[in-house]
CSV table of C-alpha atoms in Angstrom, one decimal:
chain,number,residue,atom,x,y,z
J,1,MET,CA,0.0,0.0,0.0
J,2,PRO,CA,1.4,3.5,-0.9
J,3,ALA,CA,2.5,5.6,2.0
J,4,THR,CA,-0.5,7.9,1.9
J,5,ASN,CA,-3.7,8.6,3.8
J,6,PRO,CA,-6.1,5.7,3.1
J,7,CYS,CA,-8.8,8.1,2.0
J,8,ASP,CA,-6.6,9.0,-1.0
J,9,LEU,CA,-6.3,5.5,-2.3
J,10,SER,CA,-8.3,4.6,-5.4
J,11,ILE,CA,-11.0,2.0,-5.0
J,12,ALA,CA,-8.7,-0.5,-6.7
J,13,GLU,CA,-5.7,0.4,-4.5
J,14,ALA,CA,-7.8,0.3,-1.3
J,15,GLY,CA,-9.2,-3.1,-2.4
J,16,ALA,CA,-5.8,-4.5,-3.0
J,17,ALA,CA,-4.6,-3.3,0.4
J,18,LEU,CA,-7.7,-4.8,2.1
J,19,ARG,CA,-7.1,-8.1,0.4
J,20,GLY,CA,-3.4,-8.0,1.1
J,21,GLY,CA,-3.8,-7.4,4.8
J,22,SER,CA,-2.1,-4.0,5.0
J,23,LEU,CA,-5.4,-2.2,5.5
J,24,THR,CA,-8.7,-3.0,7.2
J,25,SER,CA,-12.1,-1.6,6.2
J,26,VAL,CA,-12.4,-0.4,9.8
J,27,ALA,CA,-9.2,1.6,9.5
J,28,LEU,CA,-10.3,2.9,6.1
J,29,THR,CA,-13.7,4.0,7.4
J,30,ARG,CA,-12.2,5.6,10.5
J,31,ALA,CA,-9.8,7.6,8.3
J,32,HIS,CA,-12.8,8.9,6.3
J,33,ILE,CA,-14.7,9.8,9.5
J,34,ASP,CA,-11.7,11.6,10.8
J,35,ARG,CA,-11.2,13.5,7.5
J,36,ILE,CA,-14.9,14.6,7.5
J,37,ALA,CA,-14.4,15.9,11.0
J,38,SER,CA,-11.2,17.8,10.0
J,39,ARG,CA,-12.3,19.1,6.6
J,40,ASP,CA,-16.1,19.3,6.2
J,41,ALA,CA,-16.5,22.5,8.2
J,42,LYS,CA,-14.8,24.2,5.3
J,43,VAL,CA,-17.0,22.5,2.7
J,44,GLY,CA,-20.4,21.6,4.3
J,45,ALA,CA,-21.0,18.5,2.2
J,46,PHE,CA,-22.4,16.0,4.8
J,47,THR,CA,-25.8,16.4,6.4
J,48,HIS,CA,-25.5,13.1,8.4
J,49,VAL,CA,-22.5,11.0,9.4
J,50,ALA,CA,-23.5,7.4,10.3
J,51,GLU,CA,-20.4,6.7,12.3
J,52,ALA,CA,-21.6,3.8,14.3
J,53,GLU,CA,-23.3,2.1,11.4
J,54,ALA,CA,-20.4,2.7,9.1
J,55,LEU,CA,-17.9,1.2,11.5
J,56,ALA,CA,-20.1,-1.8,12.2
J,57,ALA,CA,-20.5,-2.4,8.4
J,58,ALA,CA,-16.7,-2.1,8.0
J,59,GLU,CA,-16.1,-4.6,10.7
J,60,SER,CA,-18.5,-7.0,9.0
J,61,ALA,CA,-16.7,-6.4,5.7
J,62,ASP,CA,-13.3,-7.2,7.4
J,63,ASN,CA,-14.7,-10.4,8.9
J,64,GLU,CA,-16.1,-11.6,5.6
J,65,LEU,CA,-12.8,-11.1,3.9
J,66,THR,CA,-11.0,-13.0,6.7
J,67,GLU,CA,-13.5,-15.8,6.2
J,68,GLY,CA,-12.9,-15.8,2.4
J,69,ARG,CA,-16.1,-14.1,1.3
J,70,ASP,CA,-15.3,-11.4,-1.2
J,71,ARG,CA,-18.2,-9.4,-2.6
J,72,GLY,CA,-16.2,-7.7,-5.3
J,73,PRO,CA,-14.3,-4.5,-5.9
J,74,LEU,CA,-16.4,-2.3,-3.6
J,75,HIS,CA,-16.1,-4.7,-0.6
J,76,GLY,CA,-15.1,-2.6,2.4
J,77,ILE,CA,-15.2,0.8,0.5
J,78,PRO,CA,-17.0,3.7,2.1
J,79,PHE,CA,-19.6,5.7,0.1
J,80,ALA,CA,-22.0,8.6,0.6
J,81,ILE,CA,-25.6,9.1,-0.4
J,82,LYS,CA,-27.4,12.2,-1.7
J,83,ASP,CA,-30.1,13.4,0.7
J,84,ILE,CA,-33.0,12.4,-1.5
J,85,ILE,CA,-32.1,8.7,-1.7
J,86,ASP,CA,-33.5,6.6,1.1
J,87,VAL,CA,-31.4,4.7,3.6
J,88,VAL,CA,-33.4,3.0,6.3
J,89,GLY,CA,-33.2,4.7,9.6
J,90,TRP,CA,-31.4,7.8,8.3
J,91,PRO,CA,-32.7,11.4,8.3
J,92,ILE,CA,-33.3,11.8,4.5
J,93,ARG,CA,-34.9,15.2,4.4
J,94,TRP,CA,-34.6,16.3,0.7
J,95,GLY,CA,-32.7,19.4,1.9
J,96,SER,CA,-36.1,20.9,3.0
J,97,ARG,CA,-37.7,22.1,6.2
J,98,ALA,CA,-40.9,20.6,4.9
J,99,GLN,CA,-39.3,17.2,5.5
J,100,ALA,CA,-37.2,18.1,8.6
J,101,GLY,CA,-38.4,15.2,10.7
J,102,ARG,CA,-38.4,12.6,8.0
J,103,ILE,CA,-36.7,9.2,8.7
J,104,ALA,CA,-36.4,6.8,5.8
J,105,THR,CA,-38.3,3.5,6.5
J,106,GLU,CA,-36.4,1.4,3.9
J,107,SER,CA,-33.4,1.7,1.7
J,108,ALA,CA,-33.5,2.5,-2.0
J,109,PRO,CA,-32.5,-0.5,-4.3
J,110,ALA,CA,-29.5,1.6,-5.5
J,111,VAL,CA,-28.2,1.8,-1.9
J,112,THR,CA,-29.0,-1.9,-1.3
J,113,ALA,CA,-27.0,-2.8,-4.4
J,114,LEU,CA,-23.9,-1.1,-3.0
J,115,LEU,CA,-24.5,-2.7,0.4
J,116,ASN,CA,-24.8,-6.1,-1.3
J,117,ALA,CA,-21.5,-5.4,-3.0
J,118,GLY,CA,-19.9,-4.9,0.5
J,119,ALA,CA,-19.6,-1.1,0.4
J,120,VAL,CA,-19.8,0.8,3.7
J,121,PRO,CA,-22.5,3.5,4.1
J,122,LEU,CA,-20.7,6.6,5.4
J,123,GLY,CA,-23.5,9.2,5.5
J,124,ALA,CA,-25.8,11.5,3.7
J,125,VAL,CA,-24.6,14.5,1.7
J,126,ALA,CA,-26.4,17.7,0.8
J,127,THR,CA,-28.8,18.4,-2.1
J,128,TYR,CA,-30.2,21.6,-3.4
J,129,GLU,CA,-33.7,21.6,-1.9
J,130,MET,CA,-35.9,18.9,-3.3
J,131,ALA,CA,-33.4,18.5,-6.1
J,132,THR,CA,-34.4,21.8,-7.7
J,133,VAL,CA,-32.2,24.9,-7.8
J,134,GLY,CA,-29.7,26.7,-5.6
J,135,PRO,CA,-27.6,27.7,-3.8
J,136,ASP,CA,-30.3,28.8,-1.4
J,137,THR,CA,-29.6,30.0,2.1
J,138,THR,CA,-33.3,29.8,3.1
J,139,ALA,CA,-33.3,26.0,2.7
J,140,LEU,CA,-32.9,23.5,5.5
J,141,THR,CA,-29.1,23.2,5.1
J,142,ARG,CA,-26.5,25.6,3.9
J,143,PRO,CA,-25.2,25.1,0.4
J,144,PRO,CA,-21.8,23.3,0.2
J,145,LEU,CA,-18.8,25.4,-0.9
J,146,ASN,CA,-16.7,24.5,-3.9
J,147,PRO,CA,-13.4,23.0,-2.7
J,148,TRP,CA,-11.6,24.8,-5.5
J,149,ASN,CA,-12.7,28.2,-4.3
J,150,PRO,CA,-15.2,28.7,-1.4
J,151,ALA,CA,-16.5,31.8,-3.1
J,152,TYR,CA,-18.0,29.7,-5.9
J,153,ILE,CA,-20.9,27.3,-6.0
J,154,THR,CA,-20.7,23.5,-6.5
J,155,GLY,CA,-23.6,23.3,-8.8
J,156,GLY,CA,-26.6,21.1,-8.1
J,157,SER,CA,-28.6,19.5,-7.3
J,158,SER,CA,-26.0,16.8,-6.3
J,159,SER,CA,-24.1,19.5,-4.6
J,160,GLY,CA,-22.9,17.6,-1.5
J,161,SER,CA,-22.0,14.5,-3.6
J,162,ALA,CA,-19.6,16.5,-5.8
J,163,ALA,CA,-18.2,18.6,-2.9
J,164,ALA,CA,-17.5,15.5,-0.8
J,165,VAL,CA,-15.7,13.7,-3.6
J,166,ALA,CA,-13.7,16.8,-4.6
J,167,ALA,CA,-12.7,17.5,-1.1
J,168,GLY,CA,-11.4,14.0,-0.5
J,169,LEU,CA,-14.0,13.2,2.1
J,170,VAL,CA,-15.1,10.1,0.2
J,171,ARG,CA,-14.1,8.5,-3.2
J,172,LEU,CA,-17.6,7.6,-4.2
J,173,ALA,CA,-21.1,9.2,-3.7
J,174,LEU,CA,-24.5,8.5,-5.1
J,175,GLY,CA,-26.3,11.4,-6.8
J,176,THR,CA,-29.3,12.0,-9.0
J,177,ASP,CA,-29.6,13.7,-12.4
J,178,THR,CA,-32.8,15.2,-13.8
J,179,GLY,CA,-31.4,17.9,-16.1
J,180,GLY,CA,-27.7,17.6,-15.3
J,181,SER,CA,-27.6,17.3,-11.5
J,182,VAL,CA,-24.8,14.7,-11.5
J,183,ARG,CA,-22.8,16.0,-14.4
J,184,SER,CA,-22.8,19.7,-13.8
J,185,PRO,CA,-21.6,19.6,-10.2
J,186,ALA,CA,-19.1,17.0,-11.2
J,187,ALA,CA,-17.8,19.4,-13.9
J,188,TYR,CA,-17.9,22.4,-11.5
J,189,CYS,CA,-16.0,20.5,-8.8
J,190,GLY,CA,-13.5,18.6,-11.0
J,191,VAL,CA,-14.7,15.1,-10.4
J,192,VAL,CA,-16.4,12.3,-12.5
J,193,GLY,CA,-20.1,12.1,-12.8
J,194,LEU,CA,-22.1,9.4,-14.6
J,195,LYS,CA,-25.7,9.7,-15.7
J,196,PRO,CA,-26.6,6.2,-16.9
J,197,THR,CA,-29.1,5.1,-19.5
J,198,TYR,CA,-32.6,5.9,-18.3
J,199,GLU,CA,-33.8,3.3,-15.8
J,200,ALA,CA,-30.5,1.4,-15.8
J,201,ILE,CA,-30.5,2.0,-12.1
J,202,SER,CA,-33.7,1.8,-10.1
J,203,ARG,CA,-35.3,5.0,-9.0
J,204,LYS,CA,-37.4,3.4,-6.3
J,205,GLY,CA,-36.8,5.0,-2.9
J,206,VAL,CA,-35.6,8.2,-4.5
J,207,MET,CA,-37.5,11.4,-4.2
J,208,PRO,CA,-39.1,12.0,-7.6
J,209,LEU,CA,-38.7,15.4,-9.3
J,210,SER,CA,-39.4,14.7,-13.0
J,211,PRO,CA,-40.0,10.9,-13.4
J,212,SER,CA,-39.5,10.9,-17.2
J,213,LEU,CA,-36.1,12.5,-16.7
J,214,ASP,CA,-34.8,11.4,-13.3
J,215,CYS,CA,-31.7,9.1,-13.1
J,216,VAL,CA,-29.5,7.8,-10.3
J,217,GLY,CA,-25.8,7.8,-10.9
J,218,PRO,CA,-22.4,7.8,-9.2
J,219,LEU,CA,-19.9,10.6,-8.7
J,220,ALA,CA,-16.4,9.6,-8.1
J,221,ARG,CA,-12.8,10.7,-7.9
J,222,SER,CA,-11.8,8.9,-11.1
J,223,VAL,CA,-13.4,7.2,-14.1
J,224,TRP,CA,-12.2,3.8,-12.8
J,225,ASP,CA,-14.0,4.4,-9.4
J,226,ALA,CA,-17.2,5.5,-11.2
J,227,ALA,CA,-17.0,2.4,-13.5
J,228,LEU,CA,-16.6,0.0,-10.6
J,229,ALA,CA,-19.5,1.7,-8.8
J,230,PHE,CA,-21.7,1.4,-11.9
J,231,ALA,CA,-20.8,-2.3,-12.3
J,232,ALA,CA,-21.9,-2.9,-8.7
J,233,LEU,CA,-25.1,-0.9,-9.1
J,234,THR,CA,-26.1,-2.9,-12.2
J,235,GLY,CA,-24.6,-6.3,-11.5
J,236,GLY,CA,-22.0,-5.9,-14.3
J,237,VAL,CA,-18.3,-6.2,-14.5
J,238,TRP,CA,-15.9,-3.4,-15.4
J,239,GLN,CA,-12.9,-4.3,-17.6
J,240,ALA,CA,-11.2,-1.3,-19.2
J,241,SER,CA,-9.8,-1.6,-22.7
J,242,GLY,CA,-8.3,0.9,-25.2
J,243,ILE,CA,-10.1,3.1,-27.7
J,244,ASP,CA,-7.9,2.5,-30.7
J,245,GLY,CA,-10.0,2.7,-33.8
J,246,LEU,CA,-13.1,4.0,-32.1
J,247,SER,CA,-15.0,6.6,-34.1
J,248,LEU,CA,-16.1,9.7,-32.0
J,249,ALA,CA,-18.4,12.4,-33.1
J,250,TYR,CA,-17.5,15.9,-31.9
J,251,GLY,CA,-20.5,18.2,-31.3
J,252,ARG,CA,-18.5,21.4,-31.3
J,253,GLY,CA,-21.5,23.5,-32.4
J,254,TRP,CA,-23.1,23.1,-29.0
J,255,ALA,CA,-20.1,24.9,-27.5
J,256,GLU,CA,-20.2,27.8,-30.0
J,257,ASP,CA,-22.3,30.1,-27.9
J,258,ALA,CA,-22.1,33.6,-26.5
J,259,SER,CA,-22.3,32.1,-23.0
J,260,ALA,CA,-19.2,30.0,-23.4
J,261,HIS,CA,-16.1,31.0,-21.5
J,262,PRO,CA,-13.2,32.0,-23.8
J,263,VAL,CA,-11.2,28.9,-22.8
J,264,LEU,CA,-13.9,26.4,-23.4
J,265,LEU,CA,-13.5,25.8,-27.1
J,266,PRO,CA,-9.7,25.6,-26.9
J,267,LEU,CA,-10.0,23.0,-24.1
J,268,LEU,CA,-12.6,21.0,-26.1
J,269,ASP,CA,-10.3,21.1,-29.1
J,270,ASP,CA,-7.4,19.9,-27.0
J,271,ALA,CA,-9.6,17.1,-25.6
J,272,ALA,CA,-10.5,16.0,-29.1
J,273,SER,CA,-6.8,16.0,-30.0
J,274,VAL,CA,-5.9,13.9,-26.9
J,275,LEU,CA,-8.5,11.3,-27.8
J,276,SER,CA,-7.1,11.3,-31.3
J,277,LEU,CA,-3.7,10.6,-30.0
J,278,CYS,CA,-5.2,7.8,-27.9
J,279,GLY,CA,-6.2,6.1,-31.2
J,280,ALA,CA,-9.7,7.4,-31.7
J,281,ARG,CA,-11.0,8.9,-35.0
J,282,VAL,CA,-12.7,12.2,-34.1
J,283,THR,CA,-15.1,13.8,-36.6
J,284,LEU,CA,-17.1,17.0,-36.4
J,285,THR,CA,-20.8,16.4,-36.4
J,286,ASP,CA,-23.9,18.6,-36.7
J,287,LEU,CA,-26.5,18.5,-34.0
J,288,PRO,CA,-30.0,20.0,-33.7
J,289,ASP,CA,-30.3,23.6,-32.5
J,290,TYR,CA,-29.8,23.6,-28.7
J,291,ALA,CA,-32.1,26.4,-27.5
J,292,PRO,CA,-35.5,24.8,-28.4
J,293,ILE,CA,-34.3,21.4,-26.9
J,294,GLU,CA,-33.4,23.1,-23.6
J,295,ALA,CA,-36.7,24.9,-23.5
J,296,ALA,CA,-38.7,21.7,-24.1
J,297,GLY,CA,-36.7,19.9,-21.4
J,298,SER,CA,-37.3,22.7,-19.0
J,299,ASP,CA,-41.0,22.5,-19.6
J,300,ILE,CA,-41.1,18.8,-19.0
J,301,LEU,CA,-39.0,19.1,-15.8
J,302,LEU,CA,-41.0,22.0,-14.4
J,303,SER,CA,-44.4,20.6,-15.2
J,304,GLU,CA,-43.6,17.2,-13.7
J,305,GLY,CA,-41.9,18.9,-10.7
J,306,TRP,CA,-45.1,20.8,-9.9
J,307,ALA,CA,-47.2,17.6,-10.3
J,308,ALA,CA,-44.9,15.8,-7.8
J,309,HIS,CA,-44.5,18.6,-5.2
J,310,GLY,CA,-47.1,21.3,-5.8
J,311,ALA,CA,-49.4,20.0,-3.0
J,312,THR,CA,-46.4,20.2,-0.6
J,313,VAL,CA,-45.7,23.8,-1.6
J,314,GLU,CA,-49.4,24.8,-1.3
J,315,ALA,CA,-49.8,23.1,2.0
J,316,ASP,CA,-47.0,25.1,3.7
J,317,PRO,CA,-45.2,27.5,1.4
J,318,GLY,CA,-43.1,28.9,4.3
J,319,ALA,CA,-41.6,25.4,4.8
J,320,ILE,CA,-40.0,25.5,1.3
J,321,GLY,CA,-36.9,27.7,0.6
J,322,ASP,CA,-37.3,30.7,-1.6
J,323,MET,CA,-35.6,29.3,-4.7
J,324,ALA,CA,-37.2,25.8,-4.6
J,325,ARG,CA,-40.6,27.3,-4.0
J,326,ALA,CA,-40.2,29.7,-7.0
J,327,SER,CA,-38.8,26.9,-9.2
J,328,LEU,CA,-41.6,24.5,-8.4
J,329,ARG,CA,-44.3,27.1,-8.8
J,330,SER,CA,-43.0,28.0,-12.2
J,331,GLY,CA,-44.3,24.6,-13.3
J,332,GLN,CA,-47.8,25.9,-13.0
J,333,GLY,CA,-47.1,28.1,-16.0
J,334,VAL,CA,-46.5,25.2,-18.4
J,335,THR,CA,-49.7,24.8,-20.3
J,336,GLY,CA,-51.0,21.4,-21.5
J,337,GLU,CA,-50.3,22.5,-25.0
J,338,ARG,CA,-46.7,23.5,-24.2
J,339,LEU,CA,-46.1,20.2,-22.3
J,340,ALA,CA,-47.5,18.2,-25.2
J,341,GLY,CA,-45.2,20.0,-27.6
J,342,ALA,CA,-42.2,19.5,-25.4
J,343,ARG,CA,-42.9,15.8,-25.1
J,344,ALA,CA,-43.4,15.5,-28.9
J,345,SER,CA,-39.9,16.9,-29.4
J,346,VAL,CA,-38.3,14.0,-27.6
J,347,ALA,CA,-38.7,11.5,-30.4
J,348,PRO,CA,-37.0,13.5,-33.2
J,349,LEU,CA,-34.2,14.4,-30.8
J,350,THR,CA,-33.7,10.8,-29.9
J,351,GLU,CA,-33.7,9.8,-33.6
J,352,ALA,CA,-31.1,12.5,-34.3
J,353,LEU,CA,-28.8,11.2,-31.6
J,354,ASP,CA,-29.4,7.6,-32.5
J,355,ALA,CA,-28.3,8.5,-36.0
J,356,VAL,CA,-25.1,9.8,-34.7
J,357,PHE,CA,-24.5,6.6,-32.8
J,358,ALA,CA,-25.2,4.5,-35.9
J,359,ARG,CA,-22.0,6.1,-37.3
J,360,HIS,CA,-19.9,6.7,-34.2
J,361,ALA,CA,-19.2,4.9,-30.9
J,362,ALA,CA,-19.8,8.1,-28.8
J,363,LEU,CA,-20.3,11.8,-28.9
J,364,ILE,CA,-18.1,14.4,-27.2
J,365,LEU,CA,-19.6,17.7,-25.9
J,366,PRO,CA,-18.9,20.2,-23.1
J,367,THR,CA,-20.7,19.5,-19.8
J,368,THR,CA,-21.2,23.2,-19.0
J,369,LEU,CA,-20.2,26.2,-21.0
J,370,ALA,CA,-18.4,28.0,-18.2
J,371,PRO,CA,-17.0,27.1,-14.7
J,372,ALA,CA,-19.0,27.5,-11.5
J,373,PRO,CA,-20.4,31.0,-10.9
J,374,PRO,CA,-19.7,32.8,-7.7
J,375,PHE,CA,-22.1,32.8,-4.8
J,376,SER,CA,-22.3,36.6,-5.3
J,377,ALA,CA,-24.3,36.0,-8.5
J,378,PHE,CA,-27.1,34.7,-6.3
J,379,ALA,CA,-27.2,37.6,-3.9
J,380,ALA,CA,-30.7,38.4,-4.8
J,381,GLY,CA,-31.8,35.0,-3.6
J,382,GLU,CA,-33.2,34.1,-7.0
J,383,PRO,CA,-32.2,31.3,-9.4
J,384,VAL,CA,-29.5,32.2,-12.0
J,385,TRP,CA,-29.4,30.5,-15.4
J,386,THR,CA,-26.2,28.6,-16.0
J,387,ALA,CA,-25.4,27.3,-19.5
J,388,MET,CA,-25.1,23.5,-19.5
J,389,ARG,CA,-25.4,20.9,-22.3
J,390,THR,CA,-26.9,18.2,-20.2
J,391,ILE,CA,-30.7,18.1,-20.3
J,392,PRO,CA,-31.0,16.6,-23.9
J,393,LEU,CA,-29.6,13.4,-22.6
J,394,ASN,CA,-32.2,13.2,-19.8
J,395,MET,CA,-34.9,13.7,-22.5
J,396,THR,CA,-33.6,10.9,-24.7
J,397,GLY,CA,-32.3,8.6,-22.0
J,398,HIS,CA,-28.8,8.2,-23.4
J,399,PRO,CA,-25.9,7.7,-21.0
J,400,ALA,CA,-23.4,10.5,-20.4
J,401,VAL,CA,-20.3,10.9,-18.2
J,402,SER,CA,-18.5,14.2,-17.3
J,403,VAL,CA,-14.8,14.0,-16.7
J,404,PRO,CA,-12.4,16.8,-15.7
J,405,MET,CA,-11.1,18.6,-18.8
J,406,GLY,CA,-9.1,21.6,-17.6
J,407,PHE,CA,-9.5,24.9,-15.8
J,408,ALA,CA,-10.8,28.4,-16.4
J,409,ASN,CA,-9.7,31.0,-13.8
J,410,GLY,CA,-8.6,28.2,-11.5
J,411,LEU,CA,-12.0,26.5,-11.6
J,412,PRO,CA,-12.7,23.1,-13.3
J,413,LEU,CA,-14.5,22.5,-16.6
J,414,GLY,CA,-15.9,19.1,-17.7
J,415,LEU,CA,-15.8,17.1,-20.9
J,416,GLN,CA,-19.0,15.2,-21.5
J,417,ILE,CA,-18.9,11.8,-23.3
J,418,VAL,CA,-22.3,10.5,-24.5
J,419,GLY,CA,-23.1,7.0,-25.8
J,420,PRO,CA,-25.8,4.9,-27.2
J,421,LYS,CA,-28.4,3.5,-24.8
J,422,GLY,CA,-26.7,0.8,-22.8
J,423,GLY,CA,-23.3,2.1,-23.9
J,424,GLU,CA,-21.9,3.0,-20.4
J,425,ASP,CA,-18.9,0.7,-20.8
J,426,THR,CA,-17.9,2.5,-24.0
J,427,ILE,CA,-18.2,6.0,-22.7
J,428,LEU,CA,-16.3,4.9,-19.5
J,429,ARG,CA,-13.6,3.4,-21.7
J,430,ILE,CA,-13.2,6.7,-23.5
J,431,GLY,CA,-13.2,8.6,-20.2
J,432,ALA,CA,-10.6,6.3,-18.8
J,433,ALA,CA,-8.4,6.8,-21.8
J,434,PHE,CA,-8.7,10.6,-21.6
J,435,GLU,CA,-8.1,10.5,-17.8
J,436,ALA,CA,-4.9,8.4,-18.3
J,437,ALA,CA,-3.6,10.7,-21.0
J,438,THR,CA,-4.0,13.9,-18.9
J,439,ASP,CA,-3.3,15.0,-15.3
J,440,HIS,CA,-6.7,16.6,-14.6
J,441,SER,CA,-8.0,13.9,-12.3
J,442,VAL,CA,-5.0,13.9,-10.1
J,443,LEU,CA,-5.0,17.6,-9.3
J,444,GLN,CA,-6.4,18.4,-5.8
J,445,PRO,CA,-8.3,21.5,-4.8
J,446,PRO,CA,-7.0,23.9,-2.1
J,447,LEU,CA,-9.7,22.9,0.4
J,448,THR,CA,-8.2,19.4,0.8
C-alpha cells in the first residue's frame, strides 16, 4: 500500500490493500470519518454522518474477507448518499424544512445494491432543496462550498456528492440527475459524474422530481472508481480496454455560444486531440439547435416537478426555501399545449442522436459552457441560469459521463462523453483513456 492517507487510495488500490492485509475496512472507514471531522467544516458536504453504522459495516466487511467471502471491488469501501435517496433509519430530508423530521423507512435499491457489494454506508450529503435549484440560504441546510474556491458554488442538485468527492471526504457518492444534476456539479468540482441510461438503475426509494427525466448515478474521484460503482449498481463487471480505432463524433457546435467561457473551445479542441492521440478517430458532427431542446426539457421538468410537489408547496409555502418554491411554482405556467409540444420533441431528438450513434461509438460535448459561478451572483436570492449541455440526454435517455477537462480562472470544466443506450462501458472506456492521458483527475483542490 502506498505511504499515503487511506482516503486518497483509489478503490482498486484500497481493495488491493484490504485483500493483502495492509489495511482494514475499519481503518479505512475511520480515516474517512476523521477526515470529515477535520475538513467538512470548510465545505459543508455532509448532512448526516452514520459513524456507528459505518464502523459496524466495516467490521463486518473485514470479517467476511477473513472468512474468504469477497463481494467484489467495492467490498469494504465507504460511500456517501445524496439526501433524496433513502437509507433505512437515516434522516433523508430532501434538503427541505418541509421534511425536517423525515426518517427513511427502507433503503432504495441503489443503496441496497452497493451494500450487497460490500460497500460501507458513510453518511448522507447535501442536495439543493428537493433536487431543484440553488444555492439557497433559506433551505434546511446551507449550500456546500466549492473545494476549488469557497466563493464559488458547487452546482446542483447533487451539490454535496460532488463537494464531498472533490474535497477527498469520500471516493464515491450516489447522486441523481434530472437535467444535469450529477454531471454539472461533477464538472464544477473537477470530479467524474455518470448519468446512466434511463432506468439502468432503479429510481425506487428516490424522491421524484421529474419521473421521465430522473436518473440515479455515481460521482467519483476517477473514471475507474465510477466504473466500478456502476458495475456494482447494475450487476455488471468493469474491464477497461483501449479506444484505438473508435469513431467519435464531436458536437463542437453546441459549445459555440455567447455564454461560453473563452477557454472552453480551446479546451474542447485539446480534448479531441488527446482522444485522437489515444487512437480514436474524431469527426465534427452537426446536432439539432440547442435552444429549443433546452426549452422543451425545462417545460417537462418544471411541469412534472409541480405535479410531484405542488401539493407540498401549497400546504405550507413557508416550509420551502425561496428558490425551490419559486422553481416548483413555475411549473404551473407550463400549459398542457406546451407540455405536449415538449414531449413531442423528444422522439425526433432521440432519432437524431441515434443516427449519430449509428455512425460513431460516442459523442463528445462540453458539460457546461463555463466554470462554476460565484455565490455573489445569487445575492438576490433568485435562481441564476447557467449554461449547460446536459438536459437533452435526460430527455432521450442516453448515458453520459462528465470527466475533468481543464480549468478556467482556477476552476474546473468538464468534458461530456455521450453514448448509445446501454453504452456505459464504451463512454467509460473513453473517459478512462482521456483520464490516463491527462493530469486533470490527479489535481487536488485547495480545500483538501
